[in-house]
Short mmCIF file of C-alpha atoms in Angstrom, two decimals:
data_model
loop_
_atom_site.label_atom_id
_atom_site.label_comp_id
_atom_site.label_asym_id
_atom_site.label_seq_id
_atom_site.Cartn_x
_atom_site.Cartn_y
_atom_site.Cartn_z
CA MET A 1477 -1.55 12.37 -11.85
CA LYS A 1478 -0.34 8.92 -10.82
CA ILE A 1479 2.62 9.35 -8.50
CA LYS A 1480 4.41 6.44 -6.80
CA LYS A 1481 7.39 7.87 -4.95
CA LEU A 1482 9.93 10.68 -4.62
CA PHE A 1483 7.35 13.10 -3.33
CA SER A 1484 7.69 16.55 -1.78
CA ILE A 1485 4.97 17.97 0.38
CA ILE A 1486 3.94 21.38 -0.88
CA THR A 1487 1.54 22.68 1.74
CA ALA A 1488 2.42 23.92 5.19
CA SER A 1489 -0.33 21.84 6.73
CA ALA A 1490 1.57 18.71 5.77
CA VAL A 1491 4.69 19.62 7.76
CA MET A 1492 4.91 17.47 10.86
CA VAL A 1493 7.45 16.95 13.61
CA LEU A 1494 8.51 13.49 14.75
CA GLN A 1495 6.85 12.55 18.00
CA LEU A 1496 9.08 12.26 21.03
CA CYS A 1497 8.54 8.58 21.62
CA ALA A 1498 11.12 5.93 22.36
CA ALA A 1499 11.67 3.55 19.46
CA PRO A 1500 12.20 -0.12 20.27
CA SER A 1501 15.66 -1.65 20.12
CA TYR A 1502 16.61 -4.80 18.23
CA ALA A 1503 19.43 -7.29 18.39
CA ASP A 1504 21.47 -7.17 15.17
CA ASP A 1505 20.75 -10.83 14.43
CA SER A 1506 16.97 -10.30 14.50
CA ILE A 1507 16.74 -7.94 11.54
CA ALA A 1508 17.27 -8.42 7.83
CA HIS A 1509 18.12 -4.83 6.89
CA ASP A 1510 21.33 -2.88 7.51
CA SER A 1511 21.07 -1.80 11.15
CA SER A 1512 22.96 1.43 10.41
CA ARG A 1513 20.13 2.75 8.24
CA ASN A 1514 18.14 5.73 9.47
CA ILE A 1515 14.71 4.10 9.28
CA GLN A 1516 12.80 7.35 9.61
CA THR A 1517 14.42 8.88 6.54
CA GLU A 1518 15.51 5.84 4.52
CA GLY A 1519 13.20 2.99 5.42
CA VAL A 1520 14.51 -0.58 5.61
CA GLY A 1521 15.87 -0.70 2.07
CA ASN A 1522 14.08 -3.80 0.70
CA PRO A 1523 16.59 -6.41 1.98
CA PHE A 1524 14.70 -9.30 0.35
CA ASN A 1525 14.86 -7.56 -3.06
CA TYR A 1526 11.14 -7.63 -3.74
CA GLY A 1527 10.10 -6.29 -7.13
CA GLU A 1528 6.86 -4.69 -8.23
CA ARG A 1529 5.41 -8.17 -7.95
CA ASN A 1530 6.44 -11.23 -5.96
CA THR A 1531 5.79 -13.82 -8.67
CA PRO A 1532 6.20 -14.22 -12.45
CA ALA A 1533 3.35 -12.52 -14.33
CA ASN A 1534 2.82 -15.65 -16.44
CA ALA A 1535 2.76 -18.09 -13.52
CA SER A 1536 -0.38 -20.05 -12.78
CA THR A 1537 -2.47 -19.22 -9.73
CA GLU A 1538 -1.25 -22.42 -8.09
CA GLU A 1539 2.40 -21.47 -8.72
CA ILE A 1540 1.84 -17.93 -7.42
CA ARG A 1541 0.19 -19.17 -4.25
CA ALA A 1542 2.96 -21.71 -3.66
CA ILE A 1543 5.57 -18.94 -3.77
CA ASN A 1544 3.57 -16.81 -1.34
CA HIS A 1545 2.94 -19.82 0.90
CA ALA A 1546 6.66 -20.36 1.41
CA MET A 1547 7.26 -16.88 2.87
CA SER A 1548 8.43 -16.66 6.48
CA VAL A 1549 6.81 -14.26 8.95
CA GLN A 1550 9.83 -11.99 8.61
CA GLU A 1551 9.55 -11.99 4.82
CA VAL A 1552 5.85 -11.19 5.10
CA LYS A 1553 6.71 -8.20 7.30
CA TYR A 1554 9.37 -6.85 4.95
CA ALA A 1555 7.07 -7.30 1.96
CA LEU A 1556 4.71 -4.84 3.67
CA TYR A 1557 7.54 -2.43 4.46
CA LYS A 1558 8.68 -2.42 0.84
CA GLU A 1559 5.35 -0.96 -0.25
CA ILE A 1560 5.14 1.41 2.73
CA ASP A 1561 8.59 2.78 1.94
CA GLU A 1562 7.77 3.30 -1.72
CA HIS A 1563 4.70 5.33 -0.76
CA TRP A 1564 6.03 6.88 2.42
CA ASP A 1565 5.65 10.54 1.47
CA LEU A 1566 2.02 9.89 0.65
CA LEU A 1567 1.28 7.73 3.69
CA THR A 1568 2.81 10.08 6.27
CA VAL A 1569 0.54 12.91 5.09
CA ARG A 1570 -2.63 10.90 4.59
CA LEU A 1571 -2.32 9.08 7.94
CA GLY A 1572 -0.97 12.08 9.85
CA GLN A 1573 1.83 9.91 11.23
CA PRO A 1574 5.49 11.03 10.89
CA ASP A 1575 6.96 7.96 12.62
CA ARG A 1576 7.65 5.36 9.93
CA GLU A 1577 7.99 2.47 12.37
CA MET A 1578 4.56 3.23 13.83
CA VAL A 1579 3.12 2.97 10.31
CA TYR A 1580 4.99 -0.31 9.86
CA ALA A 1581 3.36 -1.46 13.10
CA LEU A 1582 -0.09 -0.31 11.99
CA PHE A 1583 0.05 -2.53 8.92
CA LEU A 1584 1.40 -5.42 10.99
CA GLY A 1585 -1.67 -4.94 13.17
CA ILE A 1586 -3.93 -5.12 10.11
CA GLY A 1587 -2.10 -8.20 8.83
CA THR A 1588 -2.42 -9.83 12.24
CA ARG A 1589 -6.12 -9.07 12.64
CA GLU A 1590 -6.77 -10.39 9.13
CA SER A 1591 -4.31 -13.24 8.70
CA THR A 1592 -1.86 -13.47 11.66
CA LEU A 1593 0.96 -12.45 9.30
CA GLY A 1594 1.60 -15.93 7.99
CA GLY A 1595 2.36 -17.20 11.48
CA ASN A 1596 0.22 -20.27 10.92
CA GLY A 1597 2.61 -21.50 8.24
CA ASP A 1598 0.67 -19.95 5.36
CA GLY A 1599 3.10 -17.15 4.52
CA ALA A 1600 1.17 -14.54 2.52
CA ASP A 1601 -1.14 -17.19 1.08
CA ILE A 1602 -4.46 -16.53 2.83
CA GLU A 1603 -7.73 -16.52 0.89
CA THR A 1604 -11.26 -15.93 2.20
CA ALA A 1605 -14.82 -15.52 0.90
CA TYR A 1606 -14.11 -17.21 -2.43
CA ASP A 1607 -16.92 -19.79 -2.49
CA GLN A 1608 -18.88 -18.06 -5.27
CA GLY A 1609 -15.92 -18.05 -7.65
CA PHE A 1610 -13.14 -15.63 -8.51
CA GLY A 1611 -14.20 -11.97 -8.57
CA VAL A 1612 -17.88 -12.70 -7.94
CA SER A 1613 -18.15 -11.87 -4.24
CA SER A 1614 -17.20 -8.35 -3.20
CA ALA A 1615 -15.81 -9.88 0.00
CA HIS A 1616 -13.37 -12.15 -1.87
CA ALA A 1617 -10.01 -11.32 -0.26
CA TYR A 1618 -6.40 -12.49 -0.41
CA GLY A 1619 -2.99 -11.89 1.06
CA THR A 1620 -1.50 -10.54 4.26
CA LEU A 1621 -3.90 -7.60 4.39
CA GLN A 1622 -6.84 -9.58 3.01
CA THR A 1623 -7.34 -7.13 0.15
CA ALA A 1624 -10.78 -7.54 -1.41
CA VAL A 1625 -11.42 -7.65 -5.15
CA THR A 1626 -13.21 -4.29 -4.81
CA ALA A 1627 -9.80 -2.59 -4.50
CA PHE A 1628 -8.91 -3.49 -8.08
CA ALA A 1629 -9.82 -1.71 -11.29
CA ASP A 1630 -12.11 -3.51 -13.73
CA CYS A 1631 -13.88 -5.53 -11.04
CA ASP A 1632 -17.65 -6.03 -11.11
CA PRO A 1633 -19.06 -2.59 -12.09
CA THR A 1634 -21.81 -2.95 -9.49
CA PHE A 1635 -19.17 -2.74 -6.74
CA MET A 1636 -18.37 0.73 -5.37
CA LYS A 1637 -15.43 2.22 -7.26
CA GLU A 1638 -12.19 2.96 -5.45
CA ASP A 1639 -10.75 5.42 -7.94
CA ASN A 1640 -9.97 8.25 -5.49
CA VAL A 1641 -6.27 7.48 -4.86
CA PRO A 1642 -4.59 8.84 -8.02
CA GLU A 1643 -1.17 8.83 -6.36
CA MET A 1644 -1.05 5.02 -6.40
CA TYR A 1645 -1.42 2.79 -9.43
CA GLN A 1646 -4.63 0.73 -9.46
CA TYR A 1647 -4.04 -2.75 -10.83
CA SER A 1648 -6.71 -4.48 -12.89
CA LEU A 1649 -8.50 -7.47 -11.41
CA THR A 1650 -6.81 -10.54 -12.82
CA GLU A 1651 -5.87 -13.69 -10.96
CA SER A 1652 -2.20 -12.98 -11.66
CA ASN A 1653 -2.50 -9.57 -9.95
CA PHE A 1654 -4.94 -10.56 -7.22
CA TYR A 1655 -2.88 -13.46 -5.92
CA ASP A 1656 0.54 -11.78 -6.02
CA ALA A 1657 1.68 -10.94 -2.47
CA ILE A 1658 3.33 -7.61 -3.31
CA ILE A 1659 0.49 -6.39 -5.53
CA SER A 1660 -2.02 -7.46 -2.87
CA ASN A 1661 -0.11 -5.36 -0.31
CA HIS A 1662 0.01 -2.42 -2.70
CA MET A 1663 -3.72 -2.59 -3.27
CA GLY A 1664 -4.45 -3.09 0.43
CA ILE A 1665 -2.52 0.07 1.30
CA ARG A 1666 -4.31 1.87 -1.50
CA LYS A 1667 -7.66 0.64 -0.13
CA ILE A 1668 -6.89 2.11 3.30
CA LEU A 1669 -6.13 5.46 1.64
CA HIS A 1670 -9.39 5.19 -0.30
CA PHE A 1671 -11.25 5.24 3.01
CA VAL A 1672 -8.97 7.96 4.42
CA GLU A 1673 -10.12 10.25 1.61
CA LEU A 1674 -13.77 9.38 2.21
CA GLY A 1675 -13.37 9.87 5.94
CA ILE A 1676 -11.86 13.33 5.55
CA ASN A 1677 -13.84 14.68 2.62
CA GLU A 1678 -17.23 13.02 3.01
CA GLU A 1679 -17.53 12.07 6.68
CA GLY A 1680 -15.69 15.03 8.24
CA LEU A 1681 -13.47 12.83 10.39
CA THR A 1682 -10.34 14.32 11.94
CA GLY A 1683 -7.31 13.12 13.90
CA TYR A 1684 -7.00 9.45 14.75
CA GLN A 1685 -10.68 8.94 13.85
CA VAL A 1686 -9.65 9.18 10.18
CA VAL A 1687 -7.36 6.16 10.54
CA ARG A 1688 -9.83 4.37 12.80
CA GLY A 1689 -12.62 4.98 10.31
CA ALA A 1690 -10.44 3.83 7.39
CA LEU A 1691 -9.79 0.54 9.21
CA LYS A 1692 -13.51 0.16 9.78
CA GLY A 1693 -14.13 0.85 6.10
CA PHE A 1694 -11.46 -1.64 5.07
CA ASN A 1695 -13.47 -4.37 6.77
CA THR A 1696 -17.06 -3.21 6.27
CA GLY A 1697 -17.03 -0.93 3.24
CA TRP A 1698 -18.19 2.07 5.31
CA CYS A 1699 -16.00 4.52 7.24
CA THR A 1700 -18.89 6.39 8.89
CA TYR A 1701 -18.49 7.19 12.59
CA THR A 1702 -21.07 5.24 14.57
CA GLY A 1703 -20.34 6.31 18.13
CA GLU A 1704 -18.03 5.26 20.91
CA ASN A 1705 -20.53 2.68 22.15
CA ASP A 1706 -20.28 0.74 18.91
CA GLY A 1707 -18.63 -2.52 19.97
CA TYR A 1708 -17.36 -3.00 16.44
CA TYR A 1709 -14.54 -0.49 17.08
CA LYS A 1710 -13.26 -2.57 19.98
CA ASN A 1711 -13.26 -5.74 17.92
CA TYR A 1712 -11.61 -4.41 14.78
CA PRO A 1713 -9.85 -1.01 14.53
CA ASP A 1714 -9.09 -0.76 18.24
CA GLU A 1715 -7.83 -4.34 18.26
CA ILE A 1716 -5.61 -3.53 15.27
CA ILE A 1717 -3.99 -0.55 16.99
CA ALA A 1718 -3.43 -2.62 20.17
CA LEU A 1719 -1.73 -5.35 18.13
CA ALA A 1720 0.29 -2.70 16.29
CA ARG A 1721 1.54 -1.30 19.57
CA TRP A 1722 2.51 -4.80 20.71
CA TYR A 1723 4.83 -5.20 17.72
CA TYR A 1724 6.26 -1.74 18.26
CA GLU A 1725 6.72 -1.77 22.02
CA GLU A 1726 7.84 -5.38 22.30
CA GLY A 1727 10.48 -5.01 19.56
CA HIS A 1728 9.00 -7.40 17.00
CA LEU A 1729 8.86 -5.25 13.88
CA TYR A 1730 11.68 -7.06 12.09
CA ASP A 1731 11.88 -10.65 13.34
CA ASN A 1732 9.86 -13.84 12.85
CA VAL A 1733 7.71 -13.30 15.96
CA PHE A 1734 3.98 -12.72 15.57
CA THR A 1735 0.86 -12.33 17.67
CA TRP A 1736 -2.83 -12.95 16.98
CA THR A 1737 -6.27 -11.52 17.64
CA GLY A 1738 -7.15 -11.76 21.32
CA ASP A 1739 -3.62 -12.81 22.33
CA GLN A 1740 -3.35 -12.12 26.09
CA ARG A 1741 0.22 -10.87 25.64
CA ALA A 1742 -1.28 -7.72 24.12
CA ASP A 1743 -3.85 -7.16 26.87
CA GLN A 1744 -2.01 -4.19 28.38
CA TYR A 1745 -2.26 -2.39 25.04
CA ARG A 1746 -6.03 -2.91 24.91
CA GLU A 1747 -6.61 -0.89 28.06
CA GLY A 1748 -7.60 2.79 28.35
CA ASP A 1749 -7.38 5.15 25.39
CA VAL A 1750 -5.77 2.76 22.92
CA TRP A 1751 -5.35 5.46 20.27
CA GLU A 1752 -3.35 7.76 22.53
CA TRP A 1753 -0.26 5.83 21.46
CA TRP A 1754 -0.85 6.79 17.83
CA GLY A 1755 -0.44 10.47 18.68
CA SER A 1756 -2.22 13.66 17.70
CA GLY A 1757 -1.07 14.07 14.10
CA GLN A 1758 -3.66 15.29 11.65
CA PRO A 1759 -4.34 13.21 8.52
CA SER A 1760 -4.47 15.47 5.50
CA MET A 1761 -5.46 15.50 1.86
CA ALA A 1762 -2.69 18.03 1.20
CA GLU A 1763 -1.44 17.92 -2.36
CA ILE A 1764 1.60 15.77 -3.00
CA THR A 1765 3.75 16.35 -6.05
CA ALA A 1766 6.88 14.84 -7.55
CA GLU A 1767 10.16 16.67 -8.09
CA ASP A 1768 11.71 14.57 -10.82
CA ILE A 1769 9.01 13.84 -13.40
CA LEU A 1770 10.16 14.04 -17.02
CA TYR A 1771 6.90 13.96 -18.92
CA GLY A 1772 7.03 11.68 -21.95
CA ASP A 1773 9.97 9.61 -20.67
CA ALA A 1774 8.08 6.32 -20.41
CA ASN A 1775 11.20 4.13 -20.39
CA CYS A 1776 12.95 6.31 -17.77
CA ASN A 1777 16.20 6.81 -19.66
CA GLU A 1778 16.04 10.59 -19.04
CA THR A 1779 15.29 11.31 -22.72
CA VAL A 1780 11.97 11.76 -24.50
CA GLU A 1781 12.18 9.78 -27.74
CA MET A 1782 10.07 7.72 -30.13
CA ALA A 1783 10.80 4.59 -28.07
CA ASP A 1784 8.66 6.12 -25.32
CA ALA A 1785 5.66 6.36 -27.64
CA VAL A 1786 6.22 2.74 -28.68
CA LEU A 1787 6.31 1.58 -25.06
CA ILE A 1788 3.10 3.46 -24.24
CA LEU A 1789 1.34 1.79 -27.17
CA GLN A 1790 2.69 -1.61 -26.10
CA VAL A 1791 1.30 -1.08 -22.60
CA GLN A 1792 -2.09 -0.21 -24.05
CA ALA A 1793 -2.09 -3.20 -26.41
CA ASN A 1794 -0.74 -5.84 -24.01
CA PRO A 1795 -0.64 -4.76 -20.35
CA ASP A 1796 0.14 -8.30 -19.16
CA LYS A 1797 3.46 -8.16 -21.02
CA TYR A 1798 4.32 -4.46 -20.90
CA GLY A 1799 2.41 -3.07 -17.90
CA THR A 1800 4.03 -2.35 -14.53
CA ALA A 1801 3.75 -6.01 -13.56
CA GLY A 1802 4.54 -7.23 -17.08
CA SER A 1803 6.68 -10.19 -18.05
CA GLU A 1804 8.79 -8.37 -20.65
CA GLU A 1805 12.19 -7.01 -19.59
CA GLU A 1806 11.23 -3.69 -21.23
CA HIS A 1807 7.92 -3.36 -19.38
CA ILE A 1808 6.97 0.05 -18.02
CA THR A 1809 7.80 0.84 -14.39
CA GLU A 1810 5.56 2.78 -12.05
CA LYS A 1811 7.92 5.78 -12.39
CA GLY A 1812 7.62 5.40 -16.16
CA LEU A 1813 3.87 5.31 -15.82
CA ILE A 1814 4.00 8.69 -14.09
CA ASN A 1815 6.25 10.16 -16.77
CA ALA A 1816 4.16 8.69 -19.59
CA ASP A 1817 0.93 10.42 -18.50
CA CYS A 1818 1.89 13.49 -20.53
CA SER A 1819 -1.02 14.50 -22.76
CA GLY A 1820 -2.72 16.61 -20.12
CA SER A 1821 -6.01 14.79 -20.63
CA GLY A 1822 -6.26 13.87 -16.94
CA ASP A 1823 -7.55 10.37 -17.69
CA GLY A 1824 -4.44 8.31 -17.01
CA LEU A 1825 -2.30 6.50 -19.56
CA THR A 1826 -3.98 6.32 -22.98
CA THR A 1827 -2.97 6.37 -26.64
CA LYS A 1828 -3.26 10.15 -26.39
CA ASP A 1829 0.00 10.10 -24.44
CA ALA A 1830 1.80 8.21 -27.21
CA LEU A 1831 0.47 10.74 -29.71
CA ALA A 1832 1.68 13.59 -27.49
CA VAL A 1833 5.20 12.13 -27.48
CA GLN A 1834 5.16 11.81 -31.26
CA LYS A 1835 3.96 15.40 -31.69
CA PHE A 1836 6.67 16.55 -29.30
CA MET A 1837 9.31 14.76 -31.39
CA LEU A 1838 8.02 16.65 -34.45
CA ASN A 1839 8.20 19.97 -32.57
CA MET A 1840 4.45 20.36 -32.88
CA ILE A 1841 3.78 20.71 -29.13
CA THR A 1842 5.55 21.10 -25.82
CA LEU A 1843 5.02 18.62 -22.99
CA PRO A 1844 4.06 19.59 -19.44
CA GLU A 1845 6.77 20.40 -16.95
CA ALA A 1846 6.88 19.00 -13.43
#
């Protein structure tokens, strides 16, 4: 089941208590969101009004990159938070971290280690390992998180599949998707969770080592634990968590201030047990389910009707126009994508779902209930 947001946690193992740590304070003029919001329960509220993508679906690669290039450091930060907030109920369980601002900081740390968060004047427009051509190299990466092409569906079939995060939509590998800043963030977050699942279920990792291993996997393709004497941890995942703590402790989650790999200002956070700050929460593969799914309601108007079957068929026939990142005003949303997966086949959105809606309209079948 593809589930984007509005989750409830249904196993006791997923219940966590907020850590008793002091959150940083911010001057009102340094933040873009409403300062009266309860960040832990509400998030920042998407003050820059980012959509499911940052650029028009029919824009050229050059136009897309120009839009991303113009983003300020603050805009780059909030673009990450938008995706974190939309997937918060999933992230807090999978990462074992109940403090939303610490998760914000974690992804700022990743963005800093990979791209310095646009602080070099590049915005979210950072591209690496592209010399062999688009989609050819498995290391080809783009955006704030430097999300590799391997994160996307329909990439080179010889690359290892990343189809183990059913709760988040997996975009197909097209230049329009790959170079969009918001989609790149979405897929980067999804890629981290891909390695979280492998770390828990295949490598037997627990506690902070799950997150540490996922960061290692994000960069190397392997989340295996290789021992505390492995200098790689110091240079990548441990550097990321030190940079994350710098943003958190120094009060730079919401402004235009950034740091960089090896920055001496973060030296104090590189000392001792750097992961102690992250806390002792336990990452979990506990089942997450939605409370408000109306199966068959592809257009999200709270009614199952023939128009839903039409929209499903349009998505199948022309995903660039009618998919979640489509150019048409009536394109399917990610919530609609969840609702539309109604045939019970377990293989995502297909024409079987449109047929199920039609049969339901003829009183031939009933649709699943949430």
